[in-house]
mmCIF file of C-alpha atoms in Angstrom:
data_model
loop_
_atom_site.group_PDB
_atom_site.id
_atom_site.type_symbol
_atom_site.label_atom_id
_atom_site.label_comp_id
_atom_site.label_asym_id
_atom_site.label_seq_id
_atom_site.Cartn_x
_atom_site.Cartn_y
_atom_site.Cartn_z
ATOM 1 C CA SER A 1 116.830 203.955 163.577
ATOM 2 C CA PRO A 2 113.736 201.360 164.950
ATOM 3 C CA SER A 3 112.389 201.669 168.024
ATOM 4 C CA ILE A 4 113.212 198.690 170.755
ATOM 5 C CA ILE A 5 111.597 196.344 173.032
ATOM 6 C CA GLY A 6 114.405 195.233 175.299
ATOM 7 C CA LYS A 7 115.823 192.142 176.310
ATOM 8 C CA THR A 8 113.765 192.292 180.005
ATOM 9 C CA ILE A 9 110.538 193.606 178.134
ATOM 10 C CA SER A 10 107.229 191.086 178.138
ATOM 11 C CA ILE A 11 104.564 192.258 176.433
ATOM 12 C CA LYS A 12 101.012 190.568 175.379
ATOM 13 C CA GLY A 13 98.758 192.152 173.337
ATOM 14 C CA GLU A 14 98.601 193.964 170.105
ATOM 15 C CA ILE A 15 101.458 195.826 168.690
ATOM 16 C CA THR A 16 101.144 198.695 166.259
ATOM 17 C CA GLY A 17 103.388 201.136 164.474
ATOM 18 C CA GLY A 18 104.425 203.011 161.532
ATOM 19 C CA GLU A 19 108.386 203.100 162.382
ATOM 20 C CA SER A 20 110.484 199.786 162.679
ATOM 21 C CA ILE A 21 111.116 198.330 165.555
ATOM 22 C CA LEU A 22 113.778 195.597 166.859
ATOM 23 C CA ILE A 23 112.422 192.866 169.501
ATOM 24 C CA GLU A 24 114.861 191.453 171.851
ATOM 25 C CA GLY A 25 111.842 190.936 174.513
ATOM 26 C CA HIS A 26 109.504 188.073 174.714
ATOM 27 C CA VAL A 27 106.164 189.544 173.081
ATOM 28 C CA GLU A 28 102.609 187.733 172.564
ATOM 29 C CA GLY A 29 99.866 188.147 170.253
ATOM 30 C CA SER A 30 100.067 190.511 167.123
ATOM 31 C CA ILE A 31 102.440 192.570 165.696
ATOM 32 C CA SER A 32 101.252 194.827 163.117
ATOM 33 C CA PHE A 33 103.531 197.591 161.021
ATOM 34 C CA PRO A 34 102.740 196.681 156.803
ATOM 35 C CA HIS A 35 104.717 199.640 156.135
ATOM 36 C CA ASP A 36 108.102 199.076 158.156
ATOM 37 C CA ARG A 37 110.446 196.555 159.149
ATOM 38 C CA VAL A 38 109.540 194.052 161.793
ATOM 39 C CA THR A 39 113.215 192.263 162.984
ATOM 40 C CA VAL A 40 113.364 189.825 166.085
ATOM 41 C CA GLY A 41 117.199 190.266 167.562
ATOM 42 C CA PRO A 42 118.963 187.163 168.723
ATOM 43 C CA SER A 43 117.014 187.565 172.408
ATOM 44 C CA GLY A 44 113.994 187.562 170.752
ATOM 45 C CA ARG A 45 111.273 185.353 171.486
ATOM 46 C CA VAL A 46 108.062 186.231 169.948
ATOM 47 C CA SER A 47 104.677 184.395 169.834
ATOM 48 C CA ALA A 48 102.614 185.910 167.622
ATOM 49 C CA THR A 49 101.497 186.965 163.697
ATOM 50 C CA ILE A 50 103.833 189.019 162.661
ATOM 51 C CA THR A 51 102.452 191.542 159.563
ATOM 52 C CA ALA A 52 105.229 194.267 157.867
ATOM 53 C CA GLN A 53 106.762 195.234 154.772
ATOM 54 C CA ASP A 54 110.102 193.120 155.574
ATOM 55 C CA ILE A 55 110.351 190.678 158.508
ATOM 56 C CA VAL A 56 114.177 189.691 159.430
ATOM 57 C CA LEU A 57 114.356 186.803 161.787
ATOM 58 C CA GLN A 58 117.263 186.010 164.402
ATOM 59 C CA GLY A 59 115.734 185.018 167.216
ATOM 60 C CA GLU A 60 112.971 182.532 167.789
ATOM 61 C CA VAL A 61 109.425 183.199 166.499
ATOM 62 C CA THR A 62 106.190 180.914 166.455
ATOM 63 C CA GLY A 63 103.603 182.285 164.444
ATOM 64 C CA SER A 64 102.374 183.451 161.018
ATOM 65 C CA CYS A 65 104.833 185.869 158.922
ATOM 66 C CA PHE A 66 103.065 188.128 156.456
ATOM 67 C CA ALA A 67 105.656 190.219 154.384
ATOM 68 C CA SER A 68 104.368 192.798 151.783
ATOM 69 C CA ASP A 69 108.207 192.539 150.361
ATOM 70 C CA HIS A 70 110.938 189.810 151.838
ATOM 71 C CA VAL A 71 111.349 187.735 155.206
ATOM 72 C CA TYR A 72 114.835 187.512 156.122
ATOM 73 C CA VAL A 73 115.703 183.686 158.156
ATOM 74 C CA ARG A 74 118.980 184.694 159.435
ATOM 75 C CA ARG A 75 121.380 181.456 160.610
ATOM 76 C CA ASP A 76 120.815 181.726 164.154
ATOM 77 C CA GLY A 77 116.819 182.527 163.412
ATOM 78 C CA SER A 78 113.973 180.233 163.743
ATOM 79 C CA LEU A 79 110.294 180.314 162.683
ATOM 80 C CA CYS A 80 107.518 177.852 163.587
ATOM 81 C CA GLY A 81 104.574 179.090 161.151
ATOM 82 C CA ASP A 82 103.603 179.470 158.006
ATOM 83 C CA VAL A 83 104.952 183.187 155.417
ATOM 84 C CA VAL A 84 103.162 184.425 152.692
ATOM 85 C CA THR A 85 105.478 186.917 150.913
ATOM 86 C CA SER A 86 106.717 188.327 147.582
ATOM 87 C CA ARG A 87 110.744 187.278 148.466
ATOM 88 C CA ILE A 88 112.361 184.874 150.955
ATOM 89 C CA SER A 89 115.785 184.388 152.182
ATOM 90 C CA ILE A 90 117.045 181.593 154.380
ATOM 91 C CA GLU A 91 120.321 181.627 155.195
ATOM 92 C CA GLU A 92 122.081 178.070 156.377
ATOM 93 C CA GLY A 93 121.485 177.175 159.755
ATOM 94 C CA ALA A 94 118.081 178.611 160.440
ATOM 95 C CA HIS A 95 115.198 176.944 161.308
ATOM 96 C CA LEU A 96 111.710 176.631 159.467
ATOM 97 C CA ASN A 97 109.054 174.567 160.140
ATOM 98 C CA GLY A 98 105.940 175.921 158.205
ATOM 99 C CA SER A 99 104.838 176.538 154.364
ATOM 100 C CA ILE A 100 106.113 178.990 152.345
ATOM 101 C CA ASP A 101 103.325 180.838 150.161
ATOM 102 C CA ILE A 102 105.408 183.138 147.441
ATOM 103 C CA ARG A 103 102.829 185.693 146.292
ATOM 104 C CA LYS A 104 103.581 187.938 143.550
ATOM 105 C CA GLU A 105 102.182 191.322 142.339
ATOM 106 C CA PRO A 106 99.689 190.769 139.308
ATOM 107 C CA LYS A 107 100.700 192.411 136.469
ATOM 108 C CA PRO A 108 98.399 194.622 134.649
ATOM 109 C CA ALA A 109 96.907 192.929 131.415
ATOM 110 C CA ALA A 110 98.119 193.998 128.066
ATOM 111 C CA THR A 111 95.897 196.110 126.005
ATOM 112 C CA LYS A 112 95.321 195.759 122.080
ATOM 113 C CA ALA A 113 97.494 198.700 121.546
ATOM 114 C CA GLN A 114 100.422 196.889 123.150
ATOM 115 C CA PRO A 115 101.804 193.243 121.265
ATOM 116 C CA GLN A 116 102.086 190.886 123.786
ATOM 117 C CA ALA A 117 106.018 190.257 124.259
ATOM 118 C CA ALA A 118 107.507 186.718 124.604
ATOM 119 C CA GLU A 119 107.699 184.978 127.712
ATOM 120 C CA GLU A 120 110.148 186.390 130.093
ATOM 121 C CA VAL A 121 112.148 183.974 131.931
ATOM 122 C CA GLU A 122 113.354 185.101 135.356
ATOM 123 C CA PRO A 123 117.402 185.380 135.316
ATOM 124 C CA GLU A 124 118.377 182.860 138.455
ATOM 125 C CA LEU A 125 116.520 180.051 136.244
ATOM 126 C CA VAL A 126 118.455 180.880 132.858
ATOM 127 C CA GLY A 127 120.509 177.791 132.693
ATOM 128 C CA ALA A 128 119.475 176.007 136.080
ATOM 129 C CA ALA A 129 117.574 173.623 134.299
ATOM 130 C CA GLY A 130 118.286 170.085 135.042
#
């Protein structure tokens, strides 16, 4: 289970760690959990740069989000800032004001011994042209 910053707790400064965290209180500064999940709960209010593997936003965030895997902006979540991630999910009703930069991991270059495969089309894009 994640560590919890409760509703009545206010923190100014830098938060780092090696386990998942749930923020229900108020945080200003920077939050860095590069190999874990940061969740801003429904009562959470964050003014910070967040760096994590996964970021889940159910409360209000002002600042940039850098996720190595996935950013989830839930229905009641609000983000005013830029996002850099590999994947993002935004539920209907969520608020997002900023830019989104989707970065995929670079694929290894094919060697001469391996023939190049035909160009792959991502499954979710098949039949979606138009």
